[in-house]
Coordinates of C-alpha atoms and ligand atoms in Angstrom, one line a residue:
X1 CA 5.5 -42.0 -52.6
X2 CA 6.3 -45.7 -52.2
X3 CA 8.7 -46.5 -49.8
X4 CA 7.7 -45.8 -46.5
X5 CA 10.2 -44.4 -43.8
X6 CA 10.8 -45.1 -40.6
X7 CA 12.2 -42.7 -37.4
X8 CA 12.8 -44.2 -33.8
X9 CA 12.5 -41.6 -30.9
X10 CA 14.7 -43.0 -28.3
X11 CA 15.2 -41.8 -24.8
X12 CA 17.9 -41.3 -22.2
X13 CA 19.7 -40.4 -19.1
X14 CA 15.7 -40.6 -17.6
X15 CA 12.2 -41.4 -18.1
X16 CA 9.0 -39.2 -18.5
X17 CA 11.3 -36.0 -20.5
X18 CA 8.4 -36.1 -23.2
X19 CA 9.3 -38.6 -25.8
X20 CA 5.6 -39.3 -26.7
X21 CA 4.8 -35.5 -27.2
X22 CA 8.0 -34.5 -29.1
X23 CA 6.5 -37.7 -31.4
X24 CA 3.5 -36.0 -32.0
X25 CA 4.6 -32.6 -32.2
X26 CA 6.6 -34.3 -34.8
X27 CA 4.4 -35.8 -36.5
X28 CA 2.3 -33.0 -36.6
X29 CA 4.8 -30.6 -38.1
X30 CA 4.6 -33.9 -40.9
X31 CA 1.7 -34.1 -41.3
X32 CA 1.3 -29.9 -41.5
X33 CA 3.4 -30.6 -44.7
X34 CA 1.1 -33.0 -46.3
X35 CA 2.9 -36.2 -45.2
X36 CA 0.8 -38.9 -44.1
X37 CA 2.1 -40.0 -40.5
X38 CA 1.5 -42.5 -38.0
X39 CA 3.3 -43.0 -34.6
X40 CA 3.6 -46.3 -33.2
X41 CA 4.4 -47.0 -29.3
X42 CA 6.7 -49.8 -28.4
X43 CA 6.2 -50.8 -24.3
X44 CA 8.9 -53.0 -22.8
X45 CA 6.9 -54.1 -20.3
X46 CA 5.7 -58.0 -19.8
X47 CA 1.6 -57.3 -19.6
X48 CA 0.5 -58.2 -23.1
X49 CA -1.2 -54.8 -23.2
X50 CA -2.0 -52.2 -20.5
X51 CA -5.9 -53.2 -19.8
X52 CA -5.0 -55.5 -16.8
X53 CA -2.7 -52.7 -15.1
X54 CA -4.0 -50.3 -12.3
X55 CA -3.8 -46.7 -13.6
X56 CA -1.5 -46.5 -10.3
X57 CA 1.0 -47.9 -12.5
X58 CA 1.4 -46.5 -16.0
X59 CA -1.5 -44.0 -15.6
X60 CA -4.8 -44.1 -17.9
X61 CA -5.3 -46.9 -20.2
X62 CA -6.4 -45.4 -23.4
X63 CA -8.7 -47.2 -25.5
X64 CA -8.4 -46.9 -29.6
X65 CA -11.8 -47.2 -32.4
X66 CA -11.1 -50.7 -33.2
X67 CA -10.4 -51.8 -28.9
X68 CA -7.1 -52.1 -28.3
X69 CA -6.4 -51.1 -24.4
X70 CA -2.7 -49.2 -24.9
X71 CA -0.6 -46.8 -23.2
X72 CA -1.8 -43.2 -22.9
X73 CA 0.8 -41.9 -25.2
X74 CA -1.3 -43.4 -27.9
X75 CA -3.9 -40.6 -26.3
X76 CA -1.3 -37.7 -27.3
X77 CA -0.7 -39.1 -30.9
X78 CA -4.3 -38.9 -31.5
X79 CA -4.9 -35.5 -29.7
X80 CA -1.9 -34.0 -31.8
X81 CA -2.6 -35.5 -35.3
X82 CA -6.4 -36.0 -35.0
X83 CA -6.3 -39.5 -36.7
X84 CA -7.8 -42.4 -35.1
X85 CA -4.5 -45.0 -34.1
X86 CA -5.0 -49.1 -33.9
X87 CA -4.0 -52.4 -32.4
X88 CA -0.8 -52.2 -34.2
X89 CA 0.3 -48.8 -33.2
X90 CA 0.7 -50.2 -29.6
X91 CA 2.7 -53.2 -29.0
X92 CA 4.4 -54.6 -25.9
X93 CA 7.0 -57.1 -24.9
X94 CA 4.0 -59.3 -23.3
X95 CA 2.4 -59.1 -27.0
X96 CA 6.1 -59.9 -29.1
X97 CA 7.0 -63.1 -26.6
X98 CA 3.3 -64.2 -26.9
X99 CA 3.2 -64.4 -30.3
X100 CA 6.9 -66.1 -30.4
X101 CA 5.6 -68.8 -28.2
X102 CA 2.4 -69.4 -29.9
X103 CA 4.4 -70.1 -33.4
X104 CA 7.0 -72.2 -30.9
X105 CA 4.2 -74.2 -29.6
X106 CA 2.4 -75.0 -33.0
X107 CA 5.8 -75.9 -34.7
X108 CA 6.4 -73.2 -37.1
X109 CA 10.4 -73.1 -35.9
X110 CA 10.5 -76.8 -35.6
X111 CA 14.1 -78.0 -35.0
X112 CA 15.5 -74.6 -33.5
X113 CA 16.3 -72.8 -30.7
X114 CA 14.1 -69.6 -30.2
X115 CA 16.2 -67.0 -29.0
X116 CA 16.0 -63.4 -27.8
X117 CA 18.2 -62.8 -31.5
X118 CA 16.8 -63.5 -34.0
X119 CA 13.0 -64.6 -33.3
X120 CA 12.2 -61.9 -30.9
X121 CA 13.9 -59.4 -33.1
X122 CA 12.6 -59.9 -36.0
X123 CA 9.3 -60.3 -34.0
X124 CA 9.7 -56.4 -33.2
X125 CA 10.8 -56.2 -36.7
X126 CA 7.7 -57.5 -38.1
X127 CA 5.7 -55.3 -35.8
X128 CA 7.4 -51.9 -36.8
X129 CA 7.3 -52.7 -40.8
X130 CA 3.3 -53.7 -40.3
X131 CA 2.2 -50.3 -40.1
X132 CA 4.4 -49.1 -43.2
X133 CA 2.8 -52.1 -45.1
X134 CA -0.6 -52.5 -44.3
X135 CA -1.5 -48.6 -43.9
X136 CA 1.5 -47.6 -46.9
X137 CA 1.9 -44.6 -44.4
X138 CA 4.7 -41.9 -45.8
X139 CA 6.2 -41.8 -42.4
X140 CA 6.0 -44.2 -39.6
X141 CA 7.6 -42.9 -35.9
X142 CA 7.8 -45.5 -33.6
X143 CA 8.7 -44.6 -30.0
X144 CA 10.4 -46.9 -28.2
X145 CA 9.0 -46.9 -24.3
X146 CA 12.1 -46.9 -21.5
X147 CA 15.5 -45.8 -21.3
X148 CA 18.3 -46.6 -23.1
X149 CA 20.7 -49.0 -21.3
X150 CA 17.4 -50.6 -19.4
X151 CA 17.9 -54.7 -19.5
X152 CA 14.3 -54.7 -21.1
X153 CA 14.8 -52.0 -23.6
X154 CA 17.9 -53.8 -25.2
X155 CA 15.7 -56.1 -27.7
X156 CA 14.2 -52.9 -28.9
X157 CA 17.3 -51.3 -29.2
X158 CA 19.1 -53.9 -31.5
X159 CA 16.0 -54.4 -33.5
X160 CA 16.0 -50.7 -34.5
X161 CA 19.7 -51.4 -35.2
X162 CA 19.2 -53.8 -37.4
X163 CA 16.2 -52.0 -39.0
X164 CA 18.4 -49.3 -39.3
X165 CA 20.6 -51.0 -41.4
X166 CA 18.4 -53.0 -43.7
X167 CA 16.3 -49.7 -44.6
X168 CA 19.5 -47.7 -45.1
X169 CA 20.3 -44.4 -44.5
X170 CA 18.1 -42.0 -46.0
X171 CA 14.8 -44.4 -44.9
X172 CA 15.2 -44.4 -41.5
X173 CA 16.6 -42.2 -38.9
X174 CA 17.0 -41.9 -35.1
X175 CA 16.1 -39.3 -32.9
X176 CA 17.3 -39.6 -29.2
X177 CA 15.5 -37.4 -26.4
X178 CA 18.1 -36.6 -23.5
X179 CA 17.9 -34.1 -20.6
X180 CA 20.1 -31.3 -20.0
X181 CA 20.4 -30.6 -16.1
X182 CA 21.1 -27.4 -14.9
X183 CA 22.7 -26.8 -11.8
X184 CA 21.4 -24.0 -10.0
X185 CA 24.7 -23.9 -7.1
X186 CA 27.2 -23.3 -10.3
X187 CA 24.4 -21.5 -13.0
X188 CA 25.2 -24.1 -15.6
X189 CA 23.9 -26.5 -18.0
X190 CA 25.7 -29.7 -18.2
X191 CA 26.0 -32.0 -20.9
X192 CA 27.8 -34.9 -19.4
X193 CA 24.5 -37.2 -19.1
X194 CA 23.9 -36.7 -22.9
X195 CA 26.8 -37.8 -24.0
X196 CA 27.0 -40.5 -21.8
X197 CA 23.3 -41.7 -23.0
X198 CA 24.7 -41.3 -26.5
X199 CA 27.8 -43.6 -25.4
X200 CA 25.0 -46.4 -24.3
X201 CA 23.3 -45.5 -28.0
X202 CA 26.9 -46.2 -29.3
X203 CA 27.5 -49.4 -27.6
X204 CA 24.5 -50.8 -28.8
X205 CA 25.4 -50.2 -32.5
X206 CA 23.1 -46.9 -33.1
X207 CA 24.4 -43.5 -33.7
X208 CA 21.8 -41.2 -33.6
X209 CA 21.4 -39.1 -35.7
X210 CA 19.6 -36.0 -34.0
X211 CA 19.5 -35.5 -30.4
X212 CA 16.7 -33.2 -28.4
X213 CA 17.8 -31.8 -25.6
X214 CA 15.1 -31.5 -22.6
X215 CA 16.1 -28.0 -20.9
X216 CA 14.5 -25.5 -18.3
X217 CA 16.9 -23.0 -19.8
X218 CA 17.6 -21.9 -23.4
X219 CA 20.9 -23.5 -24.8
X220 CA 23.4 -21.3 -25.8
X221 CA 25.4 -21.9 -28.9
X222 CA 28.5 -23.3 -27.2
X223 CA 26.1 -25.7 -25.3
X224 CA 25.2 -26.8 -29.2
X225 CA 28.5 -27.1 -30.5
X226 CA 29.5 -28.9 -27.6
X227 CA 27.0 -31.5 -27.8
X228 CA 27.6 -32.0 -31.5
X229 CA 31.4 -32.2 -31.2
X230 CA 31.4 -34.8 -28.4
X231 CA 27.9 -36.9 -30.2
X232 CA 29.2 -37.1 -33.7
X233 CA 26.2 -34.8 -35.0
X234 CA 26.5 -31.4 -37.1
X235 CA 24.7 -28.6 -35.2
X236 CA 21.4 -28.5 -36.7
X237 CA 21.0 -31.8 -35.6
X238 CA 21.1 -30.5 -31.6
X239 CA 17.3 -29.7 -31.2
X240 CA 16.4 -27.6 -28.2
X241 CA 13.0 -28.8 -25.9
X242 CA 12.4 -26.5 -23.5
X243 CA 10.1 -26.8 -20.4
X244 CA 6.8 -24.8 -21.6
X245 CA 3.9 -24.1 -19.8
X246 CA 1.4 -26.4 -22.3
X247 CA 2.4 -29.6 -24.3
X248 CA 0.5 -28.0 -27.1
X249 CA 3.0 -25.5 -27.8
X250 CA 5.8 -28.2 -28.0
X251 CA 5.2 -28.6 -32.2
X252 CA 5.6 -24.9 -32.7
X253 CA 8.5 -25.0 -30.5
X254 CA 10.0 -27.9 -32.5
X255 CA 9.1 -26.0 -35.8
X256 CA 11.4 -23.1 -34.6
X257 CA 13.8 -25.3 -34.3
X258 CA 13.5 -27.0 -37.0
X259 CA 13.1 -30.3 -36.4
X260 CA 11.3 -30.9 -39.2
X261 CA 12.9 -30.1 -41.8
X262 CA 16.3 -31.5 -40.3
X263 CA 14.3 -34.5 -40.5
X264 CA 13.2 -34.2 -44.6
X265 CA 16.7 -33.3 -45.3
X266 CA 18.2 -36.5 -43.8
X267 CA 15.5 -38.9 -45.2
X268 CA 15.4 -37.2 -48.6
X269 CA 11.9 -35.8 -48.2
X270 CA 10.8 -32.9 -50.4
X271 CA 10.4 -29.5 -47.6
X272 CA 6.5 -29.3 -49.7
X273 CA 4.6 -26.5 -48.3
X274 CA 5.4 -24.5 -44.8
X275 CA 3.1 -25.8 -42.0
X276 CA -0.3 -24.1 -42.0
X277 CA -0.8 -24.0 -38.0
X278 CA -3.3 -21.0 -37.8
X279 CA -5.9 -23.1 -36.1
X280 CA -3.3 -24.9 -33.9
X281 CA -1.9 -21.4 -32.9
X282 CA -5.7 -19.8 -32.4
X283 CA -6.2 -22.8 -30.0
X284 CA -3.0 -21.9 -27.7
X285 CA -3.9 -18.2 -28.3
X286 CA -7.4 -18.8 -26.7
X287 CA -5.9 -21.0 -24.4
X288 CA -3.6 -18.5 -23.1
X289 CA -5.9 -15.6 -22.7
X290 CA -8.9 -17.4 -21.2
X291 CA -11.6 -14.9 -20.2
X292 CA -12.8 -16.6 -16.9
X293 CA -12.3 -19.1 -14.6
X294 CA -14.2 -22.4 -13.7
X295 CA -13.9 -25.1 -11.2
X296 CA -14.6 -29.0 -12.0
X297 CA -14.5 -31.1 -9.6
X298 CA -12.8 -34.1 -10.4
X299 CA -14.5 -37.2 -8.4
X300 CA -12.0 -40.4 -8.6
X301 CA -10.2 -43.3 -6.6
X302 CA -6.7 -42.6 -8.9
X303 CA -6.2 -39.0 -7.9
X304 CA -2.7 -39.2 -6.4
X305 CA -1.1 -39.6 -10.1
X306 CA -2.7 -37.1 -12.8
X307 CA -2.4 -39.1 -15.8
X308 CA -5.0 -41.9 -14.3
X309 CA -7.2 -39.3 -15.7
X310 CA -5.1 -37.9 -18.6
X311 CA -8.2 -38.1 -21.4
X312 CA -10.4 -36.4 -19.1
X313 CA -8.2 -33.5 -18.3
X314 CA -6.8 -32.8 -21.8
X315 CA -10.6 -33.1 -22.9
X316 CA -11.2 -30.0 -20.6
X317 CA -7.8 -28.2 -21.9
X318 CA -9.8 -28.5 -25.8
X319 CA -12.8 -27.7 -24.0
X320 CA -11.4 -24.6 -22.5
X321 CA -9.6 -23.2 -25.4
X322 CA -13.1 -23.2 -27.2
X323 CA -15.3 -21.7 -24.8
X324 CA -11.9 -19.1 -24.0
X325 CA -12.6 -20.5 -19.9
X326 CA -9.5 -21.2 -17.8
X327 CA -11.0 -24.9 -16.7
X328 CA -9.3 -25.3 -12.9
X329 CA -9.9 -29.2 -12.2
X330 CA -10.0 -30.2 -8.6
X331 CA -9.1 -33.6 -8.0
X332 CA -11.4 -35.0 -5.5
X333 CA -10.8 -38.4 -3.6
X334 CA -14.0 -40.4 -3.9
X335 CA -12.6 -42.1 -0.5
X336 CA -13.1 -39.2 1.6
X337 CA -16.5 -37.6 0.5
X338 CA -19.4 -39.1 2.8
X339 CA -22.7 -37.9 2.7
X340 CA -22.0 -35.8 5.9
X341 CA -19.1 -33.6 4.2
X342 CA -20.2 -33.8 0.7
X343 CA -21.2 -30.3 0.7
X344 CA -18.1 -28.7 2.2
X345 CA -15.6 -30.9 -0.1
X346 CA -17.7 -29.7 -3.3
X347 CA -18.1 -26.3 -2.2
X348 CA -15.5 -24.5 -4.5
X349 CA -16.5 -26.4 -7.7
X350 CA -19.1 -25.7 -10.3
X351 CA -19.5 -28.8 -11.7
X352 CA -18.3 -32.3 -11.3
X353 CA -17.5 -35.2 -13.2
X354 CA -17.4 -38.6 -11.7
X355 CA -15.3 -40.8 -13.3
X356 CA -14.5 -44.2 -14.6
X357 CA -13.2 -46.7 -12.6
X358 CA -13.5 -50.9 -11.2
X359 CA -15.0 -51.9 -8.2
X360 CA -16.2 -51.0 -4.5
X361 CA -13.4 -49.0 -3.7
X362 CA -14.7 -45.3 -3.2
X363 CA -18.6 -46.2 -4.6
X364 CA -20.4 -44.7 -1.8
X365 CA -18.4 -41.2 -1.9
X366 CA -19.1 -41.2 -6.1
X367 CA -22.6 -42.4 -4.9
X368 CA -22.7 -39.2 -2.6
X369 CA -21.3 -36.8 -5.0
X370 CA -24.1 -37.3 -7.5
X371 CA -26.8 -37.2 -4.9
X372 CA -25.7 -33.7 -3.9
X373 CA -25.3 -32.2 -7.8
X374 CA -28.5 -33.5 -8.7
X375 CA -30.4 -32.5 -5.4
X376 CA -29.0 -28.8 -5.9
X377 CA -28.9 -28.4 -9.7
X378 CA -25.2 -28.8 -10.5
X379 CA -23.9 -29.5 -13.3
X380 CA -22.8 -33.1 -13.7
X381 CA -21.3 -35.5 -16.0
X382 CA -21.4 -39.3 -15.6
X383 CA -18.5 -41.4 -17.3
X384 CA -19.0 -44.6 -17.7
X385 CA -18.5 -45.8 -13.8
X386 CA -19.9 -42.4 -13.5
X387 CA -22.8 -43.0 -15.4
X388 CA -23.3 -45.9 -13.7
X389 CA -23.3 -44.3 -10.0
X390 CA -25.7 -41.6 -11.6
X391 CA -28.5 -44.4 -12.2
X392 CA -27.6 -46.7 -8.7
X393 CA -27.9 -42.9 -6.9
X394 CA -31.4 -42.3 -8.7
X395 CA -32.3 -45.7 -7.8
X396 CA -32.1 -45.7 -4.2
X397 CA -33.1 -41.7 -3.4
X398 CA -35.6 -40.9 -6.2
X399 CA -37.1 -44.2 -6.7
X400 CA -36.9 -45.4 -3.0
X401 CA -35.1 -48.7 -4.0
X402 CA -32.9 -48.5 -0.7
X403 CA -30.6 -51.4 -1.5
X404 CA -30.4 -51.0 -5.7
X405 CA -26.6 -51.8 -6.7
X406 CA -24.9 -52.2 -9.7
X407 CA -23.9 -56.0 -9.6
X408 CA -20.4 -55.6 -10.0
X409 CA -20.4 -54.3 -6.1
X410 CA -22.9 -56.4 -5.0
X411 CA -23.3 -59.7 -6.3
X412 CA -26.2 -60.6 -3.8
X413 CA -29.1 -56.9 -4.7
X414 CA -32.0 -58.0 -5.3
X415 CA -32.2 -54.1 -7.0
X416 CA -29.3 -54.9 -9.7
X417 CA -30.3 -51.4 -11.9
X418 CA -27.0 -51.7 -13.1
X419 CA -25.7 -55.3 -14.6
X420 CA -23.3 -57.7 -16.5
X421 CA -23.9 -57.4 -20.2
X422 CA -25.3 -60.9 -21.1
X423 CA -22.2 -60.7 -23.7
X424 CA -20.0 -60.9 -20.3
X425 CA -21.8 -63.9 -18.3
X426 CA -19.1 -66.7 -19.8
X427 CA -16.0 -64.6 -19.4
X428 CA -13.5 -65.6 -17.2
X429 CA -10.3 -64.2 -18.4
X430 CA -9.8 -60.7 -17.5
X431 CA -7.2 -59.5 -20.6
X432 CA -8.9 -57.8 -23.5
X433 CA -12.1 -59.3 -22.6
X434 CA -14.5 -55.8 -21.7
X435 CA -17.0 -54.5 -24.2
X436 CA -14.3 -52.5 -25.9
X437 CA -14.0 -49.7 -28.8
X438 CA -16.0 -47.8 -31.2
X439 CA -19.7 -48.7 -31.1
X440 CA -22.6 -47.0 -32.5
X441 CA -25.5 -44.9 -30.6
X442 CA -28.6 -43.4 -31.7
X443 CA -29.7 -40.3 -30.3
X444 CA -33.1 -40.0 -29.0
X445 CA -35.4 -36.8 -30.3
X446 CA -36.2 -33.5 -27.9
X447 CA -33.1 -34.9 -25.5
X448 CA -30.2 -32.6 -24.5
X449 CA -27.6 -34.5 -25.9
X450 CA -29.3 -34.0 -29.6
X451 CA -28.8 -30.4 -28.8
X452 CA -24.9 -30.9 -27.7
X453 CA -24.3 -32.9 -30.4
X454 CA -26.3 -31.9 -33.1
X455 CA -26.6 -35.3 -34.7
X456 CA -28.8 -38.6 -34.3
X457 CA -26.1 -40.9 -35.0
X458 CA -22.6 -40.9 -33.1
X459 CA -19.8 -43.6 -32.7
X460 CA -17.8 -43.4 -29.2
X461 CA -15.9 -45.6 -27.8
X462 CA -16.1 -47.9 -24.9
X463 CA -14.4 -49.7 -22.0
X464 CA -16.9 -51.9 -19.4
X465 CA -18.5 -55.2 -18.6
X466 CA -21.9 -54.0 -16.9
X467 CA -24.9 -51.7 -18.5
X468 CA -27.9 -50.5 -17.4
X469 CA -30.8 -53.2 -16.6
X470 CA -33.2 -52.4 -19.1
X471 CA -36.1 -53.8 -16.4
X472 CA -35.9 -51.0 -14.4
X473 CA -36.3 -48.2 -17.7
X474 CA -40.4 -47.5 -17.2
X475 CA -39.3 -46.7 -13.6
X476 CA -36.7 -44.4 -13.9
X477 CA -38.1 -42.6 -16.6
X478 CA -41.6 -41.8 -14.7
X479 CA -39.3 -40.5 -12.4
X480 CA -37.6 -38.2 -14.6
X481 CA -34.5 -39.8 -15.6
X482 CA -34.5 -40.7 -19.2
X483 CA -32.4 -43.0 -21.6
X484 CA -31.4 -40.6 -24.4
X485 CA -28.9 -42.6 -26.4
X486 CA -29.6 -46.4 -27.0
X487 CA -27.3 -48.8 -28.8
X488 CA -30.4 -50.0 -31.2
X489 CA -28.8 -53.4 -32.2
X490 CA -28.3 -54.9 -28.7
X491 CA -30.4 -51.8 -26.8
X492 CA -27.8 -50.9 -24.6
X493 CA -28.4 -47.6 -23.0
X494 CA -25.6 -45.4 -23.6
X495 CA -26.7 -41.9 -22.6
X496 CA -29.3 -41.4 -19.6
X497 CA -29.8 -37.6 -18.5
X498 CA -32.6 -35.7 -16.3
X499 CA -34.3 -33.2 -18.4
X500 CA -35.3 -31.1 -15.2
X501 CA -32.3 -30.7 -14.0
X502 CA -29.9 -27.8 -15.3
X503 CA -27.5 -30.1 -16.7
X504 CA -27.2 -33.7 -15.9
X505 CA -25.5 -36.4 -18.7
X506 CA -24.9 -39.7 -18.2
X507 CA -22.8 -41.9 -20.8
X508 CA -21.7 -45.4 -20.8
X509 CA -19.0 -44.6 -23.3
X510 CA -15.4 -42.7 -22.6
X511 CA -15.9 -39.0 -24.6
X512 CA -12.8 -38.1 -23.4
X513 CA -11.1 -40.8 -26.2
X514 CA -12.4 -38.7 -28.9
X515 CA -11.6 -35.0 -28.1
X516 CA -8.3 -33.8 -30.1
X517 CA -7.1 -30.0 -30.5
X518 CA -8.8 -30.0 -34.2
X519 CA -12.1 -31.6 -33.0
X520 CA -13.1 -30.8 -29.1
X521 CA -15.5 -32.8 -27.6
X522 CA -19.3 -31.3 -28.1
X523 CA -19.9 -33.0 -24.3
X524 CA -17.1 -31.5 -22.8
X525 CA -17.3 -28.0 -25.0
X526 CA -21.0 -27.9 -24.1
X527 CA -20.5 -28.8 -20.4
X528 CA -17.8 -26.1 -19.9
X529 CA -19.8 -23.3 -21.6
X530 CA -22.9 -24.3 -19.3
X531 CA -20.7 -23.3 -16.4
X532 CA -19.3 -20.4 -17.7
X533 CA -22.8 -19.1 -17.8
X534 CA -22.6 -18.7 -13.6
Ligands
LIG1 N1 -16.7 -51.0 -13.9 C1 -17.7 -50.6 -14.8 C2 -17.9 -51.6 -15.9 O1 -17.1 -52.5 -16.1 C3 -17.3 -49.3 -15.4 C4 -16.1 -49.3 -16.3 C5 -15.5 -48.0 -16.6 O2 -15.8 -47.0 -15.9 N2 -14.7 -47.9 -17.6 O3 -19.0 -51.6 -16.5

């Protein structure tokens, strides 16, 4: 196939109904029919990508092979289609008005006025025909970030307008997620809001041309009809979403109702071949029907809003489904564990996971955590900030370094065990500027994390400024804690773990990027089944 085409998922009437997982359960349904799919994100926020923003406000920042720092949707697109995604399948309005500047300032529109229409248009333009181009994708779904009649979404909106009409018909299509309240006083559905949202669609130029509706109850065939009559769609066109209890059901959901091939039909795409799900549907089987229960603890600053740890707990939800284990996380404030209550806030979990994070905030609770799992032989795993606290913990209890630090909490430790990368000493600017993506690692012989992961050589990805201080290796490893993954061009320790203990990994890089539904994480799969053993 040459031509590549294009669908916009749009949203209305309100934010967070699910637009990014109806993308991928899209996608997927494509892909299940041998299309070759991408999904592209489009934020219309001013940050020039997510890196700089506090998960407190848009929730983890996901981190692709080739380090870009993007919206956790990007997290679900990989999860769902098990393809790695890249800098251009997350782009921002921060990113689009940079780049219009930059060609301002060196002269490239010489003479003219920059405007909103046509630079930062066709600026958006460029952006969604990239992918198509450079990757010759069969299918490229770009979701567009906010809701429709949103003063920052309008750029996106008439760019996919225009789009629309230079691709023509059967290249390009729009599908526009709404919600369908139901009001419990009266027992009804109401479809007012979705055809007001298509009204804003309208004004802006774009029909669309199928329409999921978000429901908590199941839409009756009037409801259908209704919405088709008063949106200007036929009926097969008026996709149902209902609320289910995993995301990971939402493709088969979509493939009973046809979205997919609704879609083929209007952008003149062979049906090929009927999905082959049976692995997709033996993971939600297994998922469903776990045969035990385990508790992880959770250890993190960001607790109050889930997604700040989305990676991490949809790694455990893969995890889970493989090792048949109902994985309950508790979230656990790093704030409020001291070394006095440690034991009573970890008492109901089996393991614990300390995780990622910037700065002093909550250090000495993380710090206390990892004291108590490795002085009673709990299972632990150490991500990245987690890693980090693992070593500084080690430090100053086992090795009787009292005042050991990494040095991004203290600047003045004469004990720095954890440091700035050499790499890091000239930065200044904070945007983009972390040690960031896919990297390499060598696994070290007769070391638990061969076992796990059953090769020498493994690529993760990565998202920090500091490392371990190589200096203080002979010491630590006398003492029984051991580098067992090394970076062998720059010999950055990415793995330390403590061979006595019963289960105690370290890693510098973020596991939790990698895991999808089709290949679970052997860290997360392994850590799981070493609890289920209790
Ligand atoms: N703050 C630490 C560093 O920059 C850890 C980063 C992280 O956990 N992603 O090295």
């Amino acid at each position: 196939m040459s031509e590549t085409k294009y669908i916009f998922v749009t949203g209305g009437v309100t934010s967070s109904l699910g637009k990014g997982i109806i993308s991928a359960s899209l996608a997927k349904l494509l892909q299940s029919r041998g299309y070759s799919v991408t999904i592209q994100k489009l934020d219309p926020y001013i940050n020039v990508d997510p890196g700089t923003l506090n998960p407190y406000e848009h929730g983890e920042c996901y981190v692709t092979e080739d380090g870009a720092e993007t919206d956790l949707d990007l997290g679900h697109y990989e999860r769902f289609i098990n393809l790695p995604t890249t800098q251009a399948n997350n782009v921002t309005t921060g990113r689009i008005y940079q780049t219009v500047i930059n060609k301002e300032r060196r002269g490239d529109y010489l003479g003219k006025t920059v405007q909103v229409i046509p630079h930062i248009t066709d600026e958006i333009k460029r952006n969604i025909k990239l992918l198509g181009k450079k990757f010759n994708y069969d299918v490229v779904i770009t979701e567009i970030g906010g809701t429709v009649g949103d003063i920052e979404s309008l750029p996106y909106i008439e760019a996919v307008r225009q789009l629309k009409w230079e691709l023509g018909p059967q290249n390009s299509i729009v599908i526009h997620l709404t919600l369908v309240p139901y009001l419990s006083a009266s027992g009804e559905l109401k479809t007012k809001p979705t055809q007001h949202s298509v009204k804003v669609m309208l004004e802006n130029g774009i029909q669309p041309d199928i329409l999921v509706l978000r429901t908590e109850h199941p839409l009756t065939i009037d409801i259908r009809k209704k919405v088709a009559l008063f949106c200007n769609v036929n009926i097969e066109s008026v996709i149902q979403s209902i609320d289910v209890s995993t995301i990971y059901e939402v493709p088969l959901l979509m493939k009973e109702e046809k979205l997919d091939v609704t879609v083929l039909k209007k952008l003149n795409l062979p049906e090929n071949e009927e999905p082959k799900l049976e692995k997709w549907k033996k993971f939600i089987d297994r998922l469903k029907n776990p045969k035990k229960e385990i508790t992880i603890g959770l250890v993190g600053k960001y607790i109050e809003l889930q997604d700040s740890y989305k990676s991490i707990i949809e790694s455990f939800v893969h995890a889970g489904s493989v090792n048949q284990v109902k994985v309950k996380i508790e979230s656990i404030h790093s704030e409020k564990i001291t070394e006095a209550n440690v034991a009573e806030v970890l008492k109901n979990v089996q393991g614990v996971i300390v995780a990622p994070g910037f700065g002093q905030r909550g250090i000495d609770g993380k710090i206390a955590a990892v004291r108590y799992v490795r002085e009673n032989n709990i299972p632990f795993l150490g991500i990245c900030l987690g890693m980090q606290c693992a070593v500084v913990e080690f430090a100053r209890n086992v090795l009787g370094l009292t005042d050991a630090d990494s040095s991004e909490m203290s600047r003045t430790t004469k004990n720095p065990v954890i440091d700035l990368m050499e790499e890091q000493k000239g930065v200044t600017e904070k945007g983009g500027t972390m040690r960031l993506g896919s990297y390499p690692c060598d696994i070290k012989k007769d070391t638990k994390v061969l076992e796990i992961y059953n090769k020498e050589h493994i690529e993760e990805r990565h998202r920090h400024r500091y490392e371990f201080n190589n200096s203080y290796m002979e010491k630590f490893e006398k003492a029984g804690m051991k580098s067992a993954g090394l970076n062998s061009d720059t010999g950055l320790v990415e793995i330390m773990e403590i061979p006595e203990h019963r289960w105690f990994i370290g890693v510098q890089f973020h596991p939790e990027y990698k895991s999808t539904v089709v290949n679970p994480h052997p860290l997360f799969v392994n850590f799981v089944k070493e609890i289920s053993k209790d």
